[in-house]
PDB file of C-alpha atoms in Angstrom:
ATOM      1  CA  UNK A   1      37.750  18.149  28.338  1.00  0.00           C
ATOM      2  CA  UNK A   2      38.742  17.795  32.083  1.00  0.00           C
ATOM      3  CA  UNK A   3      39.711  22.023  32.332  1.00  0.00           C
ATOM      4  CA  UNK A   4      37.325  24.352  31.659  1.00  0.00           C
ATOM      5  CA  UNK A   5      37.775  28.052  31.308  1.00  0.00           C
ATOM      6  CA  UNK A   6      35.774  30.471  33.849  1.00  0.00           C
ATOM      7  CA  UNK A   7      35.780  33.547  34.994  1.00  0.00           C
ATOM      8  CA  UNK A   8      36.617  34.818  38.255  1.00  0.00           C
ATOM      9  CA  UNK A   9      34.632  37.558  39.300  1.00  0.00           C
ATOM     10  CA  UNK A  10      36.502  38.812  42.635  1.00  0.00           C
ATOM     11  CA  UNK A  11      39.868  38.541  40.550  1.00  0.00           C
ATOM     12  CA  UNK A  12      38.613  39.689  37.125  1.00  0.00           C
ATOM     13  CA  UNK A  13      40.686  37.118  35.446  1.00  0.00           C
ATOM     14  CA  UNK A  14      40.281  33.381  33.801  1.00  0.00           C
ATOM     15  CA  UNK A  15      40.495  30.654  35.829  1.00  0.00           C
ATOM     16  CA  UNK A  16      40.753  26.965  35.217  1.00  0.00           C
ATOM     17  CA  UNK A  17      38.571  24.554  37.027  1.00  0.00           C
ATOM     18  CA  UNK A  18      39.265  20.544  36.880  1.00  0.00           C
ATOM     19  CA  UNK A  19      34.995  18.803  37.004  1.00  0.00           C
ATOM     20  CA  UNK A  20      36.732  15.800  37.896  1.00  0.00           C
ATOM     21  CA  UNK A  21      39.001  16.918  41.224  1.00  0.00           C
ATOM     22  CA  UNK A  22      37.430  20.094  41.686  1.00  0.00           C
ATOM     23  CA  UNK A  23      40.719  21.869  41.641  1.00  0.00           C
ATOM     24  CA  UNK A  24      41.323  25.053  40.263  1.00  0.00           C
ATOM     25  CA  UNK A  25      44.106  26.849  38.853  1.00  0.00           C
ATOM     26  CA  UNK A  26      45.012  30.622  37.762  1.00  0.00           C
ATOM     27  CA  UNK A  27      47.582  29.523  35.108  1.00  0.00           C
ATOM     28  CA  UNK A  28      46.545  26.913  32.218  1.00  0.00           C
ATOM     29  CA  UNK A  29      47.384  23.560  32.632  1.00  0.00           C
ATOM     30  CA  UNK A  30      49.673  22.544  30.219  1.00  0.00           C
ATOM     31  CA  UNK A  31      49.254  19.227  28.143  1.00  0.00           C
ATOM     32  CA  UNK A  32      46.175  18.383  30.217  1.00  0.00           C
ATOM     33  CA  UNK A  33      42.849  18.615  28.953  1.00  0.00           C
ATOM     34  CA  UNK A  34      43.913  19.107  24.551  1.00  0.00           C
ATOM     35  CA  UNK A  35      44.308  15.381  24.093  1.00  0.00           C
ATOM     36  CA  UNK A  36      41.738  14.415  21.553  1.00  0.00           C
ATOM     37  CA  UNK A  37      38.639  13.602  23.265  1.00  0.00           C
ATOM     38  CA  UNK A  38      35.710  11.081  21.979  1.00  0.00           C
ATOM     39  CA  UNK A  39      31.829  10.019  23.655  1.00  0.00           C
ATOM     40  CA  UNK A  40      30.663   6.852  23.317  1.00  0.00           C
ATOM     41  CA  UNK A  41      27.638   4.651  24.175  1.00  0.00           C
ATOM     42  CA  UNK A  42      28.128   1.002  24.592  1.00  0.00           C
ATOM     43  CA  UNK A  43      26.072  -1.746  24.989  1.00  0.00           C
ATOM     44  CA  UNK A  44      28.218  -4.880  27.010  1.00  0.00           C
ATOM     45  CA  UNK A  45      27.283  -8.148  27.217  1.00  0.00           C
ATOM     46  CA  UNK A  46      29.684 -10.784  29.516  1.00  0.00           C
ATOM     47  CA  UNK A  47      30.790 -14.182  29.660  1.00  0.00           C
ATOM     48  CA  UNK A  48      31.678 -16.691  32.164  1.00  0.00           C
ATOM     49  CA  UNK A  49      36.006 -15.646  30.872  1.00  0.00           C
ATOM     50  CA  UNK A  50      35.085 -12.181  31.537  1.00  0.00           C
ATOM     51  CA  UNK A  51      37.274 -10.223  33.706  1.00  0.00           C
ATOM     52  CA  UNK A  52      34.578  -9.890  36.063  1.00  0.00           C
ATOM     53  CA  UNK A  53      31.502 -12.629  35.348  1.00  0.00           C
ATOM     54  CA  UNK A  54      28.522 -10.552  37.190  1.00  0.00           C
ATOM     55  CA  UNK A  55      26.749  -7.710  36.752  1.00  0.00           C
ATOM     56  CA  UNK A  56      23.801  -5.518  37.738  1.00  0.00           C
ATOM     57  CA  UNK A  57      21.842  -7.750  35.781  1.00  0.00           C
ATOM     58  CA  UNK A  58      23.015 -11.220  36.985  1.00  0.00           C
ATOM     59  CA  UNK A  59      25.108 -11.962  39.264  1.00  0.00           C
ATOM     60  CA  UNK A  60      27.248 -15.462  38.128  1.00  0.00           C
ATOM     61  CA  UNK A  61      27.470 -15.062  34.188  1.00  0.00           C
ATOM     62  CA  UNK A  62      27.679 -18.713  32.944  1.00  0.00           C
ATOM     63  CA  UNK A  63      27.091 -18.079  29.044  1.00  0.00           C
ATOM     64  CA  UNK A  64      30.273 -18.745  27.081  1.00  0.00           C
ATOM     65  CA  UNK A  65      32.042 -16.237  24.902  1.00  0.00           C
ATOM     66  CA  UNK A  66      30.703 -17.479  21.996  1.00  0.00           C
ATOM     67  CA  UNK A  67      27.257 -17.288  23.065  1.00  0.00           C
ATOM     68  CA  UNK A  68      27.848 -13.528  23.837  1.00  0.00           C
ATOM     69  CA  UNK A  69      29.168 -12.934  20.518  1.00  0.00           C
ATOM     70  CA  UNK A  70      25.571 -14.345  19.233  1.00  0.00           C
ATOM     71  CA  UNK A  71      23.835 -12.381  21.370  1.00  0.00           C
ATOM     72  CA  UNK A  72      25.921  -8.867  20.392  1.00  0.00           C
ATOM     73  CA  UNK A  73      25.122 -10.065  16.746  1.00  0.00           C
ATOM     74  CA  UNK A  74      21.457 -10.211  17.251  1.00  0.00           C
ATOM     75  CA  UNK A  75      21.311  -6.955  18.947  1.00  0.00           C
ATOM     76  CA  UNK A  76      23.907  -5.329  15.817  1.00  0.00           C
ATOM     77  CA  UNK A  77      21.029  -6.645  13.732  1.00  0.00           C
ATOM     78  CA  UNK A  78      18.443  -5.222  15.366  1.00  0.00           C
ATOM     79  CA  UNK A  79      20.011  -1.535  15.807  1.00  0.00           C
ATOM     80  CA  UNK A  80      21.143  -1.765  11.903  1.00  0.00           C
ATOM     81  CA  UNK A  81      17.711  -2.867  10.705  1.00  0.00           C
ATOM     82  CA  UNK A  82      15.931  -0.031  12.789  1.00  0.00           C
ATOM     83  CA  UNK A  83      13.950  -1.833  15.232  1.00  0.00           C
ATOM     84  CA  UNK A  84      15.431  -0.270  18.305  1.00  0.00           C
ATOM     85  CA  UNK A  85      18.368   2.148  19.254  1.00  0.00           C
ATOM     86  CA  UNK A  86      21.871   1.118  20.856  1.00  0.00           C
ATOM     87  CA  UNK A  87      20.695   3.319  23.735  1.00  0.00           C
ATOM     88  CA  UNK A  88      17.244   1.773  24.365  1.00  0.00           C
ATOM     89  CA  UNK A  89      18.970  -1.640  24.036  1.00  0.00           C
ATOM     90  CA  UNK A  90      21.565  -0.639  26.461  1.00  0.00           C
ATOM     91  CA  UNK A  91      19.022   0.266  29.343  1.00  0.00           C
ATOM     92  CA  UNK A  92      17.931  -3.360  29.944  1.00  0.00           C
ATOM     93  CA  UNK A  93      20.076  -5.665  28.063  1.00  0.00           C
ATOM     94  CA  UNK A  94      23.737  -3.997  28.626  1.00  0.00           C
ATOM     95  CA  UNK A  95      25.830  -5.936  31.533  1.00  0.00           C
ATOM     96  CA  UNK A  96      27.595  -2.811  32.443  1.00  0.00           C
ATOM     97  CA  UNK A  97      26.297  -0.131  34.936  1.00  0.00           C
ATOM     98  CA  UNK A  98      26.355   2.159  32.900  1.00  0.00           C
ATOM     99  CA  UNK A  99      22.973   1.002  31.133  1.00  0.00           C
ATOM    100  CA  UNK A 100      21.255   3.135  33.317  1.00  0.00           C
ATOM    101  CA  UNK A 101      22.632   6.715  31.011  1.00  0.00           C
ATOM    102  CA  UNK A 102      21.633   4.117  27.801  1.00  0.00           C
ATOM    103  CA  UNK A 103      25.326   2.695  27.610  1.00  0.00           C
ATOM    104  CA  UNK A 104      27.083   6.590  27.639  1.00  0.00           C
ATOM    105  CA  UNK A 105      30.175   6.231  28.906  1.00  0.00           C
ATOM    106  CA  UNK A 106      31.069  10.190  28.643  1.00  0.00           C
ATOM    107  CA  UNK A 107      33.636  11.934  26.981  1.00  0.00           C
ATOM    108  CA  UNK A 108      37.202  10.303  27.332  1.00  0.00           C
ATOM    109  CA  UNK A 109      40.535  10.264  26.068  1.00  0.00           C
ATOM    110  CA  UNK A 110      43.388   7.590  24.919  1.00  0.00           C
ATOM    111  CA  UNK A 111      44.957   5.852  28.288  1.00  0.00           C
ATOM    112  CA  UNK A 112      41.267   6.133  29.817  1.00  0.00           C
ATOM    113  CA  UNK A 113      40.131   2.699  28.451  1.00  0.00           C
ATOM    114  CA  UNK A 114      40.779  -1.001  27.644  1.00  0.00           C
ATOM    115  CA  UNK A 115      43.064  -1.082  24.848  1.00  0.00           C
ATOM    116  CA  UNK A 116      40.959  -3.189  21.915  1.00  0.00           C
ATOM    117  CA  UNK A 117      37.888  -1.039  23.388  1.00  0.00           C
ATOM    118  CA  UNK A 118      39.935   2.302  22.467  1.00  0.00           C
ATOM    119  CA  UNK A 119      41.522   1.234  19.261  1.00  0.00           C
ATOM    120  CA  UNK A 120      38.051   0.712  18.139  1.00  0.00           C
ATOM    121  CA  UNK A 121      35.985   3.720  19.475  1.00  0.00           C
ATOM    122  CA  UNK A 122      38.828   6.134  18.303  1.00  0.00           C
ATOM    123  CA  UNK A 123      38.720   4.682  14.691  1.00  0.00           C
ATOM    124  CA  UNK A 124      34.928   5.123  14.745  1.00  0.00           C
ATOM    125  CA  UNK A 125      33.277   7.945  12.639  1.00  0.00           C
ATOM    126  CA  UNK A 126      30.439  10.184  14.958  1.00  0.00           C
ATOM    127  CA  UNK A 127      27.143   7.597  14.825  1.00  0.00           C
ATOM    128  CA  UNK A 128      29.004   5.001  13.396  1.00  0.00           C
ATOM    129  CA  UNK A 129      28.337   1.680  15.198  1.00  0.00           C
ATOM    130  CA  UNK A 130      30.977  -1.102  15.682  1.00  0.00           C
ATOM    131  CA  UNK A 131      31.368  -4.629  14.837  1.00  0.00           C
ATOM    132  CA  UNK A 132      31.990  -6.447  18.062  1.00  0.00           C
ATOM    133  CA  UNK A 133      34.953  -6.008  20.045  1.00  0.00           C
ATOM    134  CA  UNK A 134      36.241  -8.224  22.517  1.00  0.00           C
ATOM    135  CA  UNK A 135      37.363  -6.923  25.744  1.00  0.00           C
ATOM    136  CA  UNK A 136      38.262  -8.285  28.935  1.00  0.00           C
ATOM    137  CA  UNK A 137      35.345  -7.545  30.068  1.00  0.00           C
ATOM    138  CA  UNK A 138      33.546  -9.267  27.534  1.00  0.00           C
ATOM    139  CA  UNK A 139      31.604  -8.222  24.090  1.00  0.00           C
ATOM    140  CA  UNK A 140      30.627  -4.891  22.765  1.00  0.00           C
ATOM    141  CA  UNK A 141      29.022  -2.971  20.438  1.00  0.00           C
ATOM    142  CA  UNK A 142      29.998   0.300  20.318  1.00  0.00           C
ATOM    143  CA  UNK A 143      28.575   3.717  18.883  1.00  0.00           C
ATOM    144  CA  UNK A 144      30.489   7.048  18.827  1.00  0.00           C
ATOM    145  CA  UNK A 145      28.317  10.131  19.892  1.00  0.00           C
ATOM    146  CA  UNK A 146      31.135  13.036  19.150  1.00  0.00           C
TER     147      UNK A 146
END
């Protein structure tokens, strides 16, 4: 959620404060902030049709889409089978920067992402990991947190 509920002190009253903008507000904001809200980790791995072929990782991305479906199989295997955690995978195999927080992307709601990425983390159960899903940015394997 965006709003949270404080307290003010000097006014004795709740107030609402936006983490994002750092605005705050006396009255509630309406419609903002109650949208269904999920948190997701994701592990990403690119190809040379993604939207954008580089990453922290490498910078010119040359394998082909097909290859990165192979590779987000292989790493579905080894998450299903136990040998190592979305997460930990995400920290040095993920292309997207946000393998440094293990592929957590935070909490969001619908609008926030790329369509066939939200379809698919919304119809996710909590620690229920994805097939792949292709993106423009490329292949990923996704596992709800909340």
């Amino acid at each position: 959620m965006v709003w949270e509920e404080k307290w003010s002190k000097s006014r004795n009253r709740i107030y609402y404060f936006n983490r994002k903008t750092g605005e705050s507000r006396w009255e509630k904001p309406e419609g903002e902030g109650d949208e269904p809200q999920i948190r997701v980790c994701h592990l990403l791995v690119k190809h040379n049709q993604s939207r954008r072929p580089s990453s922290w990782k490498e910078a010119n991305i040359t394998r082909t889409k097909e290859e990165a479906l192979e590779i987000i199989k292989g790493y579905r295997e080894r998450i299903v089978n136990g040998e190592i955690t979305l997460q930990e995978l995400a920290k040095t195999e993920s292309d997207c920067s946000s393998a440094k927080h293990g592929g957590d992307l935070g909490f969001f709601g619908r609008g926030r992402m790329q369509p066939s990425f939200e379809e698919a983390a919304f119809a996710l159960q909590v620690n229920q990991l994805s097939e792949p899903v292709f993106s423009d940015s490329g292949v990923h394997l996704i596992l709800r947190i909340a």
